[in-house]
Short mmCIF file of C-alpha atoms in Angstrom, two decimals:
data_model
loop_
_atom_site.label_atom_id
_atom_site.label_comp_id
_atom_site.label_asym_id
_atom_site.label_seq_id
_atom_site.Cartn_x
_atom_site.Cartn_y
_atom_site.Cartn_z
CA MET R 1 -13.80 27.07 -6.54
CA HIS R 2 -11.60 28.65 -4.36
CA LEU R 3 -10.85 25.72 -2.26
CA VAL R 4 -9.72 24.19 -6.13
CA HIS R 5 -7.72 27.05 -6.66
CA VAL R 6 -5.59 26.94 -3.40
CA GLN R 7 -5.18 23.16 -3.89
CA HIS R 8 -3.87 23.84 -7.59
CA LYS R 9 -1.41 26.55 -6.21
CA LEU R 10 -0.35 24.05 -3.59
CA ARG R 11 0.32 21.44 -6.06
CA GLU R 12 2.24 23.73 -8.23
CA GLN R 13 4.56 24.72 -5.51
CA VAL R 14 5.03 20.62 -5.10
CA ASP R 15 5.60 19.96 -8.48
CA GLU R 16 8.32 22.85 -8.91
CA ALA R 17 9.66 21.65 -5.56
CA GLY R 18 10.27 18.20 -7.67
CA GLY R 19 11.54 20.12 -10.46
CA ALA R 20 14.19 22.31 -8.39
CA ASN R 21 15.13 19.31 -7.06
CA ARG R 22 16.11 17.40 -10.19
CA GLU R 23 18.40 20.87 -11.64
CA ARG R 24 20.06 20.38 -8.44
CA PHE R 25 21.12 16.75 -8.52
CA ARG R 26 21.75 17.09 -12.05
CA ALA R 27 24.03 19.95 -11.73
CA ALA R 28 25.73 18.24 -8.80
CA GLY R 29 26.15 15.14 -10.95
CA VAL R 30 24.07 12.60 -9.03
CA HIS R 31 22.27 9.80 -10.38
CA VAL R 32 19.15 9.96 -8.10
CA ILE R 33 16.42 6.84 -8.16
CA ASN R 34 13.10 7.07 -6.36
CA LEU R 35 12.40 3.47 -5.09
CA MET R 36 8.54 2.62 -4.82
CA SER R 37 6.07 -0.25 -4.07
CA ALA R 38 3.21 -1.19 -1.59
CA PRO R 39 4.92 -2.13 1.95
CA GLY R 40 6.90 -5.50 2.11
CA SER R 41 7.96 -5.83 -1.32
CA GLY R 42 11.38 -5.86 -0.54
CA LYS R 43 12.75 -2.31 -0.89
CA THR R 44 15.03 -2.18 1.94
CA THR R 45 16.42 -6.03 1.51
CA LEU R 46 17.45 -4.71 -2.09
CA LEU R 47 18.82 -1.77 -0.86
CA GLU R 48 20.94 -3.84 1.46
CA ARG R 49 21.89 -6.12 -1.34
CA THR R 50 22.70 -3.05 -3.50
CA LEU R 51 24.79 -1.30 -0.51
CA ALA R 52 27.04 -4.23 0.01
CA TRP R 53 27.76 -4.41 -4.02
CA ALA R 54 28.58 -0.92 -3.90
CA ALA R 55 30.81 -0.50 -1.35
CA GLY R 56 33.93 0.38 -3.20
CA ARG R 57 32.80 0.68 -6.54
CA TRP R 58 30.20 4.15 -6.32
CA ARG R 59 29.75 6.58 -3.72
CA VAL R 60 26.28 6.24 -2.48
CA ALA R 61 23.82 7.69 -0.34
CA VAL R 62 20.34 6.62 0.90
CA ILE R 63 17.22 8.74 1.76
CA GLU R 64 14.56 6.84 3.41
CA GLY R 65 11.25 7.43 3.84
CA ASP R 66 8.82 6.20 6.43
CA ILE R 67 5.96 7.17 8.33
CA GLN R 68 7.59 6.87 11.46
CA GLY R 69 10.51 5.72 13.09
CA ASP R 70 13.62 4.64 11.60
CA ALA R 71 14.19 0.76 11.97
CA ASP R 72 14.94 0.88 7.54
CA ALA R 73 18.04 3.46 8.23
CA ALA R 74 19.28 1.48 11.03
CA ARG R 75 19.38 -1.54 8.92
CA LEU R 76 21.28 0.32 6.46
CA ALA R 77 23.61 2.28 8.58
CA PRO R 78 26.37 -0.87 8.93
CA PHE R 79 27.06 -0.18 4.98
CA GLY R 80 29.00 2.65 5.84
CA PHE R 81 27.30 5.09 3.52
CA PRO R 82 25.30 8.09 4.38
CA VAL R 83 21.52 7.52 5.08
CA ARG R 84 18.88 10.25 6.40
CA GLN R 85 15.93 8.95 7.50
CA ILE R 86 12.54 11.20 6.67
CA ASN R 87 9.55 10.43 9.00
CA THR R 88 6.37 11.71 6.96
CA HIS R 89 4.24 11.52 10.20
CA GLY R 90 1.64 9.91 8.90
CA ALA R 91 1.25 11.15 5.47
CA CYS R 92 1.50 8.04 2.95
CA HIS R 93 4.57 9.38 0.14
CA LEU R 94 7.21 11.25 0.10
CA ASP R 95 7.10 15.21 -0.93
CA PRO R 96 9.89 16.58 -3.01
CA ARG R 97 10.18 19.28 -0.25
CA GLN R 98 11.26 16.89 2.56
CA VAL R 99 13.44 15.33 -0.06
CA ALA R 100 15.58 18.89 -0.64
CA LEU R 101 15.78 19.11 3.03
CA ALA R 102 17.27 15.69 3.86
CA ALA R 103 19.22 16.07 0.42
CA ALA R 104 20.75 19.46 1.63
CA GLU R 105 22.70 17.44 4.56
CA LEU R 106 24.21 15.24 1.89
CA GLU R 107 27.29 16.46 -0.17
CA LEU R 108 25.65 15.68 -3.53
CA GLU R 109 28.93 16.77 -5.53
CA SER R 110 30.64 13.61 -3.80
CA LEU R 111 28.12 11.30 -5.10
CA ASP R 112 27.44 9.04 -7.60
CA LEU R 113 24.22 7.58 -6.75
CA LEU R 114 21.35 8.49 -4.31
CA LEU R 115 18.62 5.99 -4.03
CA ILE R 116 15.53 7.45 -2.27
CA GLU R 117 13.11 4.58 -0.63
CA ASN R 118 9.69 6.08 -0.49
CA VAL R 119 6.52 5.34 1.97
CA GLY R 120 5.49 1.73 0.76
CA ASN R 121 2.16 2.38 -0.97
CA LEU R 122 1.35 1.38 -4.59
CA VAL R 123 -1.26 4.29 -4.87
CA CYS R 124 0.31 7.98 -3.92
CA PRO R 125 4.13 8.09 -4.01
CA ALA R 126 3.72 7.90 -7.75
CA GLU R 127 1.52 11.13 -7.93
CA PHE R 128 4.76 12.75 -6.77
CA ASP R 129 7.93 14.12 -8.54
CA LEU R 130 11.06 13.88 -6.02
CA GLY R 131 13.09 15.13 -8.95
CA GLU R 132 14.65 11.43 -9.70
CA GLU R 133 15.95 10.51 -12.93
CA GLU R 134 14.43 7.44 -12.66
CA ARG R 135 11.76 5.28 -10.99
CA VAL R 136 12.11 1.75 -9.79
CA MET R 137 9.22 -0.10 -8.42
CA LEU R 138 9.08 -3.17 -7.14
CA LEU R 139 5.71 -5.92 -7.32
CA SER R 140 6.31 -9.00 -5.30
CA VAL R 141 5.09 -12.16 -6.65
CA ALA R 142 3.17 -12.64 -3.40
CA GLU R 143 0.90 -9.51 -4.16
CA GLY R 144 -0.55 -11.30 -7.12
CA HIS R 145 -0.09 -10.53 -11.03
CA ASP R 146 -3.82 -8.59 -11.18
CA LYS R 147 -1.92 -5.00 -9.64
CA PRO R 148 -0.83 -3.75 -12.42
CA ALA R 149 -4.49 -3.70 -13.61
CA LYS R 150 -5.35 -2.50 -10.12
CA TYR R 151 -3.06 0.32 -9.48
CA PRO R 152 -1.96 1.36 -13.03
CA LEU R 153 0.08 5.09 -12.12
CA MET R 154 3.19 3.72 -10.53
CA PHE R 155 3.26 0.87 -13.20
CA SER R 156 3.09 3.52 -16.01
CA THR R 157 5.20 5.67 -14.92
CA ALA R 158 8.25 3.77 -13.79
CA ASP R 159 11.36 2.77 -15.81
CA LEU R 160 12.35 -0.32 -14.19
CA LEU R 161 10.05 -3.01 -12.47
CA LEU R 162 11.55 -5.67 -10.33
CA LEU R 163 9.35 -8.75 -9.65
CA THR R 164 10.41 -9.46 -6.41
CA LYS R 165 10.57 -12.68 -4.15
CA TRP R 166 10.88 -14.85 -7.18
CA ASP R 167 11.98 -17.74 -4.72
CA LEU R 168 7.83 -17.41 -3.64
CA LEU R 169 6.68 -17.93 -7.13
CA PRO R 170 6.01 -21.88 -7.01
CA LEU R 171 3.72 -21.44 -3.98
CA THR R 172 1.77 -18.68 -5.78
CA ASP R 173 -0.75 -18.08 -8.42
CA PHE R 174 1.28 -15.37 -9.89
CA ASP R 175 1.03 -15.88 -13.55
CA ALA R 176 4.10 -13.58 -15.00
CA GLY R 177 2.69 -13.82 -18.91
CA ILE R 178 -0.30 -11.98 -17.41
CA ALA R 179 1.38 -9.61 -15.39
CA ARG R 180 3.80 -8.34 -18.49
CA ARG R 181 0.91 -7.96 -20.58
CA ALA R 182 -0.43 -5.75 -18.65
CA VAL R 183 2.44 -3.78 -17.50
CA GLN R 184 3.09 -3.75 -21.53
CA ALA R 185 -0.30 -2.40 -21.99
CA LEU R 186 0.15 0.55 -19.52
CA ASN R 187 3.91 0.98 -20.42
CA PRO R 188 5.27 -0.32 -23.17
CA HIS R 189 9.26 1.03 -22.59
CA LEU R 190 8.83 -0.66 -19.05
CA GLU R 191 11.81 -2.96 -18.51
CA VAL R 192 11.12 -6.13 -16.10
CA LEU R 193 13.40 -8.28 -14.13
CA GLU R 194 12.52 -11.03 -11.86
CA LEU R 195 14.57 -10.96 -8.92
CA SER R 196 15.05 -13.02 -5.67
CA CYS R 197 17.02 -11.31 -2.73
CA ARG R 198 16.78 -14.67 -1.11
CA SER R 199 18.05 -16.74 -3.54
CA GLY R 200 20.15 -14.38 -5.68
CA LEU R 201 18.37 -14.82 -8.64
CA GLY R 202 18.46 -11.84 -10.92
CA LEU R 203 20.37 -9.68 -8.35
CA ASP R 204 23.29 -9.59 -11.10
CA ALA R 205 21.02 -8.30 -13.47
CA TRP R 206 19.73 -5.42 -11.34
CA LEU R 207 23.55 -4.40 -10.40
CA HIS R 208 24.02 -4.40 -13.99
CA TRP R 209 21.37 -2.23 -15.00
CA LEU R 210 22.44 -0.07 -11.75
CA ASP R 211 26.22 -0.30 -12.77
CA HIS R 212 25.51 0.46 -16.39
CA ARG R 213 23.87 4.31 -15.74
CA LEU R 214 26.18 5.18 -12.89
CA GLU R 215 29.28 4.43 -15.34
CA HIS R 216 27.28 6.31 -18.22
CA GLY R 217 26.98 9.24 -15.74
CA ARG R 218 30.45 9.17 -14.77
CA LEU R 219 31.68 8.98 -18.81
CA ASN R 220 29.33 11.85 -19.14
CA ARG R 221 31.05 13.95 -16.43
CA LEU R 222 34.35 13.02 -17.69
CA GLY R 223 33.39 14.49 -20.91
CA GLN R 224 32.28 17.56 -19.53
CA ALA R 225 35.17 18.21 -17.74
CA HIS R 226 37.56 17.67 -21.26
CA SER R 227 35.34 20.28 -22.55
CA HIS R 228 35.99 22.83 -19.82
CA PRO R 229 39.14 21.80 -18.41
CA HIS R 230 39.32 24.70 -15.73
CA GLY R 231 35.70 24.45 -15.07
CA GLU R 232 33.94 22.54 -11.69
CA ALA R 233 31.66 20.75 -14.52
CA MET O 1 -5.34 29.55 7.91
CA HIS O 2 -8.42 29.89 5.45
CA LEU O 3 -7.18 26.91 3.35
CA VAL O 4 -6.92 24.98 6.71
CA HIS O 5 -10.37 25.84 7.84
CA VAL O 6 -11.81 24.87 4.46
CA GLN O 7 -10.07 21.55 4.64
CA HIS O 8 -11.29 21.07 8.29
CA LYS O 9 -15.10 21.96 7.30
CA LEU O 10 -14.37 19.61 4.23
CA ARG O 11 -13.23 16.75 6.22
CA GLU O 12 -16.15 17.38 8.95
CA GLN O 13 -17.90 16.57 5.87
CA VAL O 14 -16.97 13.30 5.01
CA ASP O 15 -16.57 12.21 8.97
CA GLU O 16 -20.18 13.17 9.56
CA ALA O 17 -21.16 10.81 6.28
CA GLY O 18 -19.52 8.00 8.01
CA GLY O 19 -21.74 8.57 10.91
CA ALA O 20 -24.42 8.97 8.87
CA ASN O 21 -23.67 5.19 7.22
CA ARG O 22 -23.31 3.68 10.67
CA GLU O 23 -26.93 5.00 11.72
CA ARG O 24 -28.50 3.57 8.52
CA PHE O 25 -26.64 0.33 8.96
CA ARG O 26 -27.81 -0.28 12.68
CA ALA O 27 -31.14 0.90 11.44
CA ALA O 28 -31.21 -1.88 8.98
CA GLY O 29 -29.65 -4.37 11.68
CA VAL O 30 -27.03 -5.34 9.13
CA HIS O 31 -23.31 -5.80 9.96
CA VAL O 32 -20.36 -4.11 8.38
CA ILE O 33 -17.10 -4.89 8.19
CA ASN O 34 -14.57 -2.65 6.80
CA LEU O 35 -11.94 -5.01 5.22
CA MET O 36 -8.59 -3.04 4.77
CA SER O 37 -5.00 -3.94 4.08
CA ALA O 38 -2.00 -3.38 1.89
CA PRO O 39 -2.22 -4.61 -2.50
CA GLY O 40 -2.00 -8.23 -2.54
CA SER O 41 -2.56 -9.46 0.98
CA GLY O 42 -5.46 -11.72 0.24
CA LYS O 43 -8.64 -9.69 0.53
CA THR O 44 -9.97 -10.72 -2.15
CA THR O 45 -9.44 -14.39 -1.73
CA LEU O 46 -10.69 -14.51 2.03
CA LEU O 47 -14.04 -13.00 0.49
CA GLU O 48 -14.25 -15.79 -1.91
CA ARG O 49 -14.08 -18.30 0.92
CA THR O 50 -16.02 -16.29 3.26
CA LEU O 51 -19.14 -16.07 0.71
CA ALA O 52 -18.67 -20.05 -0.49
CA TRP O 53 -19.17 -20.50 3.18
CA ALA O 54 -21.96 -17.77 3.90
CA ALA O 55 -24.29 -19.32 1.09
CA GLY O 56 -27.56 -20.89 2.49
CA ARG O 57 -26.51 -19.12 6.43
CA TRP O 58 -26.33 -15.73 5.85
CA ARG O 59 -27.76 -13.06 3.86
CA VAL O 60 -24.85 -10.89 2.53
CA ALA O 61 -23.92 -8.47 0.00
CA VAL O 62 -20.25 -6.97 -1.00
CA ILE O 63 -18.98 -3.14 -1.73
CA GLU O 64 -15.65 -3.72 -3.75
CA GLY O 65 -13.56 -0.44 -3.70
CA ASP O 66 -10.55 -0.49 -6.65
CA ILE O 67 -8.88 2.44 -7.91
CA GLN O 68 -10.42 1.11 -11.47
CA GLY O 69 -11.86 -1.89 -13.00
CA ASP O 70 -14.20 -4.33 -11.60
CA ALA O 71 -12.13 -7.86 -11.47
CA ASP O 72 -12.55 -8.18 -8.07
CA ALA O 73 -16.58 -7.88 -8.54
CA ALA O 74 -16.72 -10.25 -11.28
CA ARG O 75 -14.61 -12.54 -9.11
CA LEU O 76 -17.00 -12.53 -6.81
CA ALA O 77 -20.16 -12.55 -8.52
CA PRO O 78 -20.57 -16.26 -9.27
CA PHE O 79 -21.42 -17.04 -5.51
CA GLY O 80 -24.75 -15.20 -5.98
CA PHE O 81 -24.79 -12.63 -3.76
CA PRO O 82 -24.74 -8.73 -4.59
CA VAL O 83 -21.64 -7.17 -5.09
CA ARG O 84 -21.23 -3.23 -6.07
CA GLN O 85 -18.40 -1.86 -7.31
CA ILE O 86 -16.85 1.50 -6.28
CA ASN O 87 -14.01 2.95 -8.32
CA THR O 88 -12.18 5.86 -6.77
CA HIS O 89 -10.58 6.92 -10.04
CA GLY O 90 -7.30 7.29 -8.52
CA ALA O 91 -7.83 7.64 -4.81
CA CYS O 92 -6.02 5.78 -2.28
CA HIS O 93 -9.09 4.98 -0.24
CA LEU O 94 -12.88 4.72 0.08
CA ASP O 95 -14.81 7.70 1.13
CA PRO O 96 -18.00 7.01 3.27
CA ARG O 97 -19.84 9.04 0.54
CA GLN O 98 -19.09 6.76 -2.12
CA VAL O 99 -20.53 3.79 0.05
CA ALA O 100 -23.69 5.93 0.55
CA LEU O 101 -24.69 5.81 -2.93
CA ALA O 102 -23.33 1.95 -3.28
CA ALA O 103 -25.20 1.20 -0.28
CA ALA O 104 -28.39 3.05 -1.31
CA GLU O 105 -28.75 0.34 -4.07
CA LEU O 106 -28.95 -2.51 -1.68
CA GLU O 107 -31.53 -3.74 0.37
CA LEU O 108 -29.95 -2.99 3.59
CA GLU O 109 -33.01 -4.42 5.58
CA SER O 110 -33.00 -8.23 3.85
CA LEU O 111 -29.20 -8.19 4.89
CA ASP O 112 -27.45 -10.00 7.39
CA LEU O 113 -23.56 -8.86 6.74
CA LEU O 114 -22.33 -6.19 4.40
CA LEU O 115 -18.35 -6.78 3.65
CA ILE O 116 -16.31 -3.53 2.37
CA GLU O 117 -13.29 -4.57 0.59
CA ASN O 118 -10.96 -1.21 0.68
CA VAL O 119 -8.65 -0.45 -1.99
CA GLY O 120 -5.17 -2.05 -1.36
CA ASN O 121 -3.31 0.41 0.61
CA LEU O 122 -1.78 0.27 4.63
CA VAL O 123 -1.87 3.71 5.17
CA CYS O 124 -4.74 5.89 3.76
CA PRO O 125 -7.92 3.73 4.52
CA ALA O 126 -7.63 3.75 7.95
CA GLU O 127 -8.10 7.65 8.41
CA PHE O 128 -11.61 7.14 7.04
CA ASP O 129 -15.00 5.98 8.83
CA LEU O 130 -17.01 4.21 6.23
CA GLY O 131 -19.78 3.66 9.36
CA GLU O 132 -18.54 0.16 9.58
CA GLU O 133 -18.98 -1.93 13.04
CA GLU O 134 -15.82 -3.35 12.59
CA ARG O 135 -12.56 -3.24 11.13
CA VAL O 136 -10.92 -6.55 9.81
CA MET O 137 -7.57 -6.12 8.83
CA LEU O 138 -4.79 -8.41 6.83
CA LEU O 139 -1.56 -8.63 7.13
CA SER O 140 0.22 -11.28 4.68
CA VAL O 141 3.63 -12.95 6.07
CA ALA O 142 5.45 -12.17 2.68
CA GLU O 143 5.09 -8.51 3.55
CA GLY O 144 7.19 -8.47 6.94
CA HIS O 145 6.67 -8.22 10.71
CA ASP O 146 7.86 -5.04 10.86
CA LYS O 147 4.89 -3.51 9.27
CA PRO O 148 2.92 -2.69 12.68
CA ALA O 149 5.81 -0.30 13.84
CA LYS O 150 5.95 1.54 10.41
CA TYR O 151 2.27 1.72 9.46
CA PRO O 152 0.61 2.09 13.01
CA LEU O 153 -2.50 3.82 12.32
CA MET O 154 -4.30 0.75 10.96
CA PHE O 155 -3.08 -1.63 13.24
CA SER O 156 -4.25 0.76 16.25
CA THR O 157 -7.91 1.04 14.91
CA ALA O 158 -8.53 -2.56 13.51
CA ASP O 159 -10.66 -5.13 15.88
CA LEU O 160 -9.00 -8.21 14.24
CA LEU O 161 -5.86 -8.93 12.55
CA LEU O 162 -5.38 -11.67 10.29
CA LEU O 163 -1.74 -12.87 9.44
CA THR O 164 -2.58 -14.60 5.79
CA LYS O 165 -0.52 -16.64 3.34
CA TRP O 166 0.54 -18.15 6.52
CA ASP O 167 1.64 -21.04 4.16
CA LEU O 168 4.65 -19.06 2.72
CA LEU O 169 5.59 -18.67 6.29
CA PRO O 170 8.83 -21.08 6.11
CA LEU O 171 10.10 -19.30 2.99
CA THR O 172 9.97 -16.02 4.85
CA ASP O 173 11.81 -14.19 7.62
CA PHE O 174 8.75 -13.02 9.32
CA ASP O 175 8.50 -13.62 12.85
CA ALA O 176 4.86 -14.20 14.55
CA GLY O 177 6.57 -13.04 18.00
CA ILE O 178 7.88 -9.75 17.01
CA ALA O 179 4.39 -8.83 14.83
CA ARG O 180 2.25 -9.96 17.67
CA ARG O 181 4.58 -7.88 20.42
CA ALA O 182 4.38 -4.87 18.20
CA VAL O 183 0.50 -4.90 17.53
CA GLN O 184 -0.42 -5.62 21.33
CA ALA O 185 1.94 -2.72 22.01
CA LEU O 186 -0.19 -0.76 19.34
CA ASN O 187 -3.80 -2.22 20.25
CA PRO O 188 -3.87 -4.72 23.10
CA HIS O 189 -7.60 -5.23 22.31
CA LEU O 190 -6.68 -6.34 18.84
CA GLU O 191 -7.39 -10.42 18.25
CA VAL O 192 -5.18 -11.90 15.64
CA LEU O 193 -5.76 -15.25 13.89
CA GLU O 194 -2.93 -16.93 11.64
CA LEU O 195 -4.75 -17.67 8.07
CA SER O 196 -3.92 -19.67 4.74
CA CYS O 197 -6.83 -19.72 2.15
CA ARG O 198 -4.17 -21.94 0.07
CA SER O 199 -3.92 -24.41 2.62
CA GLY O 200 -7.23 -23.88 4.83
CA LEU O 201 -5.27 -23.24 8.32
CA GLY O 202 -7.27 -20.88 10.53
CA LEU O 203 -10.31 -20.53 8.12
CA ASP O 204 -12.76 -22.61 10.72
CA ALA O 205 -11.55 -19.95 13.18
CA TRP O 206 -12.45 -16.52 10.92
CA LEU O 207 -15.78 -18.11 9.91
CA HIS O 208 -16.24 -19.01 13.42
CA TRP O 209 -15.33 -15.18 14.15
CA LEU O 210 -17.82 -13.82 12.08
CA ASP O 211 -20.97 -16.26 12.57
CA HIS O 212 -20.66 -15.64 16.07
CA ARG O 213 -21.01 -11.89 15.37
CA LEU O 214 -23.97 -12.46 13.12
CA GLU O 215 -25.36 -14.76 15.39
CA HIS O 216 -25.28 -11.97 18.33
CA GLY O 217 -26.85 -9.33 15.77
CA ARG O 218 -29.51 -12.19 14.83
CA LEU O 219 -30.52 -12.52 18.51
CA ASN O 220 -30.44 -8.77 18.98
CA ARG O 221 -33.19 -8.34 16.28
CA LEU O 222 -35.06 -11.31 17.66
CA GLY O 223 -34.70 -9.61 21.04
CA GLN O 224 -35.72 -6.26 19.71
CA ALA O 225 -38.66 -7.99 17.68
CA HIS O 226 -39.76 -9.23 21.23
CA SER O 227 -40.12 -6.14 23.08
CA HIS O 228 -41.73 -4.27 20.22
CA PRO O 229 -44.24 -6.87 19.10
CA HIS O 230 -45.66 -4.17 16.64
CA GLY O 231 -42.60 -2.40 15.89
CA GLU O 232 -40.48 -2.78 12.63
CA ALA O 233 -37.30 -3.00 14.78
#
């Protein structure tokens, strides 16, 4: 019983850190997205395409989560946006306290968008609130249509699902109908987009989805500035 | 400090359970393989091909690990071998104590091979000794050649690496040279085979690898029976 109590308290501290991050991000007016998937579903490639599009449009920063190394941060550095690398040193997910430390090195008030790439893992990252506004998850068609039924939590808590590597579809047994029905049963509000960063299919739809959110945030900030003309809102 | 101590004790109990499983498996003369990979690398499809080949040759059983559901066990049931499903109910890896319970339902002494399919996760399962004799891991070429450097533990502890979905290679950026060099740096003794369950490429090499081990185990048992003609060895 004592162990359970201590674990419960530790877990509360983690959850509180996620909530504190969210307050901090909202106060700064930065839209935060937690990008999650199994290893190799294409998160970093999606970030490359997204940063290339965002240049000159939106002010973006990236927090990269990896067990070790900075290979992904190195891939994203050439786009000219701030990139912070978190190494979890064996841990299978990002912790909101790690995100708070990385975010403290960024000028949040000068950002429109903060993209957090979680550790590649279809299970554990979904259990941890990093303070994000939205969760975007990726499922590569090479992984199979049975994944929503077998790994339900991430699908249940995501706001957008990208079915990636769509160009591989003809060479797989992936049945998009089965995947969509399984996802619908878990999370009726989950939007689903088909995407191939290789062929470019669906990239417009993803960027439009993102642009819409950032434009909405910008209008909100303008509205706040208007109603508090002398404030810092 | 107290929490660390309690966690350390709990972890010791888990490790002891893995060791106890190994003693039990060896005493029964059954060769046990722990099959690990990220989600969707093709573990269950490999098991389908393996069971189809084993029928009439070797006495096999399978323990299926999944967070929830029995879809994989249902796929394997038609091959006529015993299949036991473990549901981890949210946990991201198999625990040796779960394996001990599932194995207790099997007649281990009448088996040549026990295949344990772990939860699809490239991180956590590698930390837990289930009592297996060997670890076979899968990496699909669709996941990318950067995975050994980013998720080193499983590659470091595996005995055989299968590079799966090899038929997709021409449609990916997977560089087998980079993957092999990264793996070699982590684990110089790791054998690597290229495999496509779809095209059949490399299936013979995998089955030969497996057959060799089982034949070796059979000869060992015959040798023990010869040197202890009245014993049960």
